[in-house]
Short mmCIF file of C-alpha atoms in Angstrom, two decimals:
data_model
loop_
_atom_site.label_atom_id
_atom_site.label_comp_id
_atom_site.label_asym_id
_atom_site.label_seq_id
_atom_site.Cartn_x
_atom_site.Cartn_y
_atom_site.Cartn_z
CA MET Y 1 59.53 98.58 120.53
CA THR Y 2 62.59 97.93 122.70
CA LEU Y 3 62.83 99.82 125.95
CA SER Y 4 66.25 100.70 127.32
CA PRO Y 5 66.66 101.23 131.09
CA GLU Y 6 70.31 102.07 130.42
CA LEU Y 7 69.27 104.96 128.20
CA VAL Y 8 66.97 106.25 130.95
CA LEU Y 9 69.90 106.34 133.38
CA GLN Y 10 72.06 107.97 130.73
CA TYR Y 11 69.49 110.74 130.33
CA VAL Y 12 69.05 111.16 134.09
CA PHE Y 13 72.77 111.79 134.59
CA SER Y 14 73.25 113.81 131.40
CA ILE Y 15 74.15 117.50 131.47
CA PRO Y 16 71.19 118.70 129.31
CA PHE Y 17 68.65 117.06 131.61
CA ALA Y 18 70.41 118.36 134.71
CA LYS Y 19 70.42 121.89 133.26
CA GLY Y 20 66.76 121.57 132.30
CA ALA Y 21 65.92 120.50 135.85
CA GLY Y 22 67.92 123.47 137.17
CA VAL Y 23 65.94 125.87 134.98
CA THR Y 24 62.69 124.28 136.15
CA LEU Y 25 63.73 124.62 139.79
CA LEU Y 26 64.84 128.24 139.35
CA LEU Y 27 61.63 129.08 137.52
CA THR Y 28 59.55 127.48 140.26
CA VAL Y 29 61.30 129.22 143.17
CA ALA Y 30 61.43 132.64 141.46
CA SER Y 31 57.76 132.53 140.46
CA LEU Y 32 56.67 131.32 143.88
CA ILE Y 33 58.56 134.07 145.74
CA CYS Y 34 57.28 136.79 143.41
CA GLY Y 35 53.77 135.34 143.58
CA LEU Y 36 53.90 135.32 147.38
CA VAL Y 37 54.90 138.99 147.45
CA ILE Y 38 52.10 139.87 145.04
CA GLY Y 39 49.66 137.77 147.05
CA MET Y 40 50.58 139.54 150.30
CA MET Y 41 50.01 142.95 148.71
CA LEU Y 42 46.68 141.83 147.27
CA ALA Y 43 45.57 140.36 150.60
CA LEU Y 44 46.31 143.63 152.37
CA ALA Y 45 44.65 145.63 149.58
CA GLN Y 46 41.45 143.59 149.98
CA ASP Y 47 41.13 144.90 153.55
CA SER Y 48 42.04 148.45 152.60
CA ARG Y 49 39.66 151.31 153.35
CA LEU Y 50 40.23 152.72 149.88
CA ARG Y 51 37.71 151.54 147.30
CA LEU Y 52 40.27 151.96 144.54
CA PHE Y 53 42.54 149.33 146.09
CA ARG Y 54 39.68 146.93 146.78
CA GLY Y 55 38.26 147.38 143.29
CA SER Y 56 41.64 146.91 141.62
CA THR Y 57 42.19 143.73 143.60
CA ILE Y 58 38.84 142.30 142.52
CA VAL Y 59 39.64 143.01 138.87
CA TYR Y 60 43.09 141.44 139.23
CA LEU Y 61 41.70 138.27 140.84
CA TRP Y 62 38.93 138.04 138.25
CA LEU Y 63 41.38 138.44 135.38
CA PHE Y 64 44.12 136.03 136.42
CA ARG Y 65 41.90 133.39 137.99
CA GLY Y 66 39.46 133.50 135.10
CA THR Y 67 41.91 132.82 132.26
CA PRO Y 68 44.15 129.78 131.66
CA VAL Y 69 47.79 129.95 132.72
CA LEU Y 70 48.87 128.89 129.24
CA PHE Y 71 46.93 131.81 127.74
CA GLN Y 72 48.66 134.21 130.13
CA ILE Y 73 52.11 132.86 129.26
CA ILE Y 74 51.55 133.16 125.52
CA PHE Y 75 49.86 136.55 125.87
CA ILE Y 76 52.74 138.09 127.85
CA PHE Y 77 55.41 136.58 125.60
CA ASN Y 78 53.79 137.71 122.35
CA VAL Y 79 52.02 140.95 123.28
CA LEU Y 80 54.57 142.78 125.43
CA PRO Y 81 57.08 143.13 122.53
CA THR Y 82 54.39 144.87 120.47
CA LEU Y 83 54.10 147.40 123.31
CA GLY Y 84 57.83 148.05 123.31
CA VAL Y 85 58.65 145.76 126.26
CA THR Y 86 61.07 143.04 125.21
CA LEU Y 87 61.68 140.22 127.66
CA THR Y 88 63.50 136.93 127.37
CA GLY Y 89 61.49 133.74 127.36
CA PHE Y 90 62.55 132.99 130.93
CA ALA Y 91 61.61 136.47 132.16
CA SER Y 92 58.25 136.25 130.40
CA ALA Y 93 57.64 132.86 132.01
CA VAL Y 94 58.49 134.14 135.51
CA LEU Y 95 56.27 137.20 135.02
CA ALA Y 96 53.29 135.18 133.79
CA LEU Y 97 53.56 132.51 136.47
CA SER Y 98 54.13 135.10 139.21
CA LEU Y 99 51.08 137.14 138.24
CA ASN Y 100 48.95 134.01 138.11
CA GLU Y 101 50.33 132.67 141.38
CA GLY Y 102 49.74 136.01 143.08
CA ALA Y 103 46.00 135.71 142.42
CA TYR Y 104 45.87 132.41 144.31
CA MET Y 105 48.38 133.32 147.00
CA ALA Y 106 46.22 136.34 147.86
CA GLU Y 107 43.48 134.02 149.09
CA VAL Y 108 45.98 131.83 150.94
CA VAL Y 109 47.52 134.80 152.76
CA ARG Y 110 44.13 136.38 153.43
CA SER Y 111 42.80 133.16 154.96
CA GLY Y 112 45.82 133.06 157.26
CA LEU Y 113 45.34 136.66 158.35
CA LEU Y 114 41.62 136.14 158.96
CA ALA Y 115 42.35 133.05 161.07
CA VAL Y 116 43.88 135.30 163.72
CA LYS Y 117 41.00 136.58 165.84
CA SER Y 118 40.48 140.32 166.05
CA GLY Y 119 40.78 140.12 169.82
CA GLN Y 120 44.47 139.32 169.48
CA ARG Y 121 45.03 142.47 167.43
CA THR Y 122 43.07 144.53 169.93
CA ALA Y 123 45.15 143.11 172.77
CA GLY Y 124 48.35 144.05 170.96
CA LEU Y 125 47.16 147.61 170.39
CA SER Y 126 46.12 147.89 174.04
CA LEU Y 127 49.70 147.05 175.02
CA GLY Y 128 50.92 150.09 173.12
CA MET Y 129 52.01 148.35 169.93
CA ARG Y 130 51.68 150.09 166.61
CA ASP Y 131 49.77 148.53 163.73
CA TRP Y 132 52.90 147.24 162.00
CA GLU Y 133 54.23 145.84 165.29
CA VAL Y 134 50.97 143.98 165.87
CA MET Y 135 51.19 142.60 162.35
CA ARG Y 136 54.81 141.53 162.79
CA HIS Y 137 54.76 140.13 166.33
CA VAL Y 138 51.17 138.94 166.75
CA VAL Y 139 49.39 138.33 163.46
CA ILE Y 140 52.04 137.00 161.09
CA PRO Y 141 53.58 134.36 163.45
CA GLN Y 142 50.14 132.85 164.02
CA ALA Y 143 48.99 133.24 160.43
CA LEU Y 144 52.03 131.27 159.25
CA LYS Y 145 50.60 128.15 160.87
CA VAL Y 146 47.62 128.42 158.53
CA ILE Y 147 49.51 129.64 155.46
CA LEU Y 148 52.36 127.11 155.34
CA PRO Y 149 50.38 123.94 154.39
CA PRO Y 150 48.70 125.48 151.31
CA LEU Y 151 51.94 127.32 150.51
CA GLY Y 152 53.70 123.96 150.25
CA ASN Y 153 50.95 122.69 147.98
CA GLN Y 154 51.28 125.80 145.82
CA MET Y 155 55.01 125.14 145.52
CA ILE Y 156 54.39 121.64 144.22
CA GLY Y 157 51.69 122.94 141.88
CA MET Y 158 54.03 125.62 140.56
CA LEU Y 159 56.67 122.98 139.81
CA LYS Y 160 54.19 121.17 137.59
CA LEU Y 161 52.85 124.34 135.99
CA SER Y 162 56.38 125.31 134.98
CA ALA Y 163 56.21 122.66 132.25
CA LEU Y 164 53.79 124.92 130.36
CA VAL Y 165 56.53 127.44 129.56
CA SER Y 166 57.99 124.98 127.06
CA VAL Y 167 55.55 126.50 124.54
CA ILE Y 168 57.62 129.72 124.50
CA ALA Y 169 60.90 127.82 124.05
CA VAL Y 170 62.18 128.12 127.62
CA GLU Y 171 64.65 125.27 127.94
CA GLU Y 172 63.17 123.71 131.05
CA LEU Y 173 63.00 119.99 131.77
CA LEU Y 174 60.03 119.03 129.61
CA LEU Y 175 61.32 120.86 126.54
CA ILE Y 176 64.72 119.17 126.90
CA ALA Y 177 63.01 115.78 127.14
CA ASN Y 178 60.90 116.43 124.04
CA GLN Y 179 63.85 117.72 122.04
CA THR Y 180 65.94 114.71 123.03
CA ALA Y 181 63.18 112.27 122.15
CA SER Y 182 62.49 113.90 118.79
CA ALA Y 183 66.06 113.15 117.72
CA ASN Y 184 65.79 109.36 118.15
CA PHE Y 185 62.06 108.80 118.89
CA LYS Y 186 62.90 107.31 122.31
CA TYR Y 187 60.02 109.09 124.00
CA PHE Y 188 59.58 106.53 126.76
CA GLU Y 189 63.16 106.84 127.96
CA ALA Y 190 63.35 110.62 127.69
CA LEU Y 191 60.02 111.30 129.39
CA THR Y 192 60.76 108.70 132.07
CA ALA Y 193 64.01 110.49 132.87
CA ALA Y 194 62.14 113.79 133.09
CA GLY Y 195 59.52 112.16 135.31
CA ILE Y 196 62.25 110.96 137.68
CA TYR Y 197 63.50 114.53 138.03
CA TYR Y 198 59.98 115.85 138.66
CA LEU Y 199 59.30 113.21 141.31
CA ALA Y 200 62.64 113.88 142.99
CA MET Y 201 62.00 117.63 143.19
CA THR Y 202 58.43 117.10 144.38
CA THR Y 203 59.68 114.79 147.13
CA VAL Y 204 62.23 117.37 148.26
CA PHE Y 205 59.55 120.08 148.34
CA MET Y 206 57.28 117.86 150.44
CA GLY Y 207 60.13 117.25 152.85
CA ILE Y 208 60.86 120.97 153.14
CA GLN Y 209 57.17 121.62 153.72
CA ALA Y 210 56.99 119.04 156.53
CA LEU Y 211 60.12 120.34 158.26
CA THR Y 212 58.97 123.94 158.04
CA GLU Y 213 55.54 123.12 159.43
CA ARG Y 214 57.10 121.33 162.38
CA ALA Y 215 59.46 124.23 163.06
CA VAL Y 216 56.64 126.80 163.04
CA ASN Y 217 53.97 124.65 164.67
CA PRO Y 218 54.98 121.70 166.91
CA ARG Y 219 51.43 120.36 166.64
CA ALA Y 220 52.14 119.73 162.95
CA ARG Y 221 54.09 116.63 164.01
CA ARG Y 222 50.88 114.91 165.00
CA THR Y 223 49.14 116.18 161.88
CA ALA Y 224 52.01 115.01 159.64
CA ALA Y 225 52.04 111.65 161.34
CA SER Y 226 48.30 111.20 160.66
CA SER Y 227 48.61 112.27 157.00
CA SER Y 228 49.47 109.59 154.49
CA LEU Y 229 51.91 110.00 151.62
CA THR Y 230 48.95 109.83 149.22
CA GLN Y 231 47.30 112.77 150.98
CA ARG Y 232 50.47 114.87 150.66
CA LEU Y 233 50.88 113.98 146.99
CA LEU Y 234 47.27 115.00 146.32
CA GLY Y 235 47.66 118.19 148.35
CA ILE Y 236 45.17 117.09 151.01
CA THR Y 237 45.94 118.36 154.49
CA ALA Y 238 44.34 117.43 157.74
CA THR Y 239 41.85 119.82 159.28
CA ARG Y 240 43.52 122.25 161.63
CA THR Y 241 42.15 123.84 164.73
CA PRO Y 242 41.48 127.55 164.09
CA ILE Y 243 43.57 130.06 166.03
CA ARG Y 244 41.52 131.56 168.85
#
């Protein structure tokens, strides 16, 4: 078997691969944003005084954390049309990934909210702030310091999970690579080109994560400096001092 580095470069700079990478990036960002919104609502519902909200949240977390992502993608794509809801492959993929991501983001957001001591909320209320003002000006700014590191890891994980939507014919990067390779059986070159795109996007996401952490928490500079590249690639973050 003859390997062709020139063909790898040709694929990397080709329009189909660039479009596939664009679809992958759009799918990742859209699913992450929607999942974050769902996660925030679930995190707040878990602390609700209404049993209905708390019970519904438990069922949601049990359902979407207890079944494989691939099962959820195929289920939504194939079952919703039988119920009269017709979605495109891309919309089905975003919906499935968002619902799954929301189940995990709920715990991330909740851990950030719980990291802010109750005394800080009490102090805000004693100053005459309303509940939503305390949440906006006191709780959320401090919770972000705890939420951002796992949020960055979730972003990288979502990028890799997006490859699963190729099973419902969404023309993302992996599907483009497989289709290209099936035409000439040059799987090494096609998959290598796709891998270059994945690594490039992952590197950009890690850079965005580091810059955001430093902007929100200046202490993150020392943490980032003590964390190796291997730790960031594996999603391992240094232990952080809890907010008092």
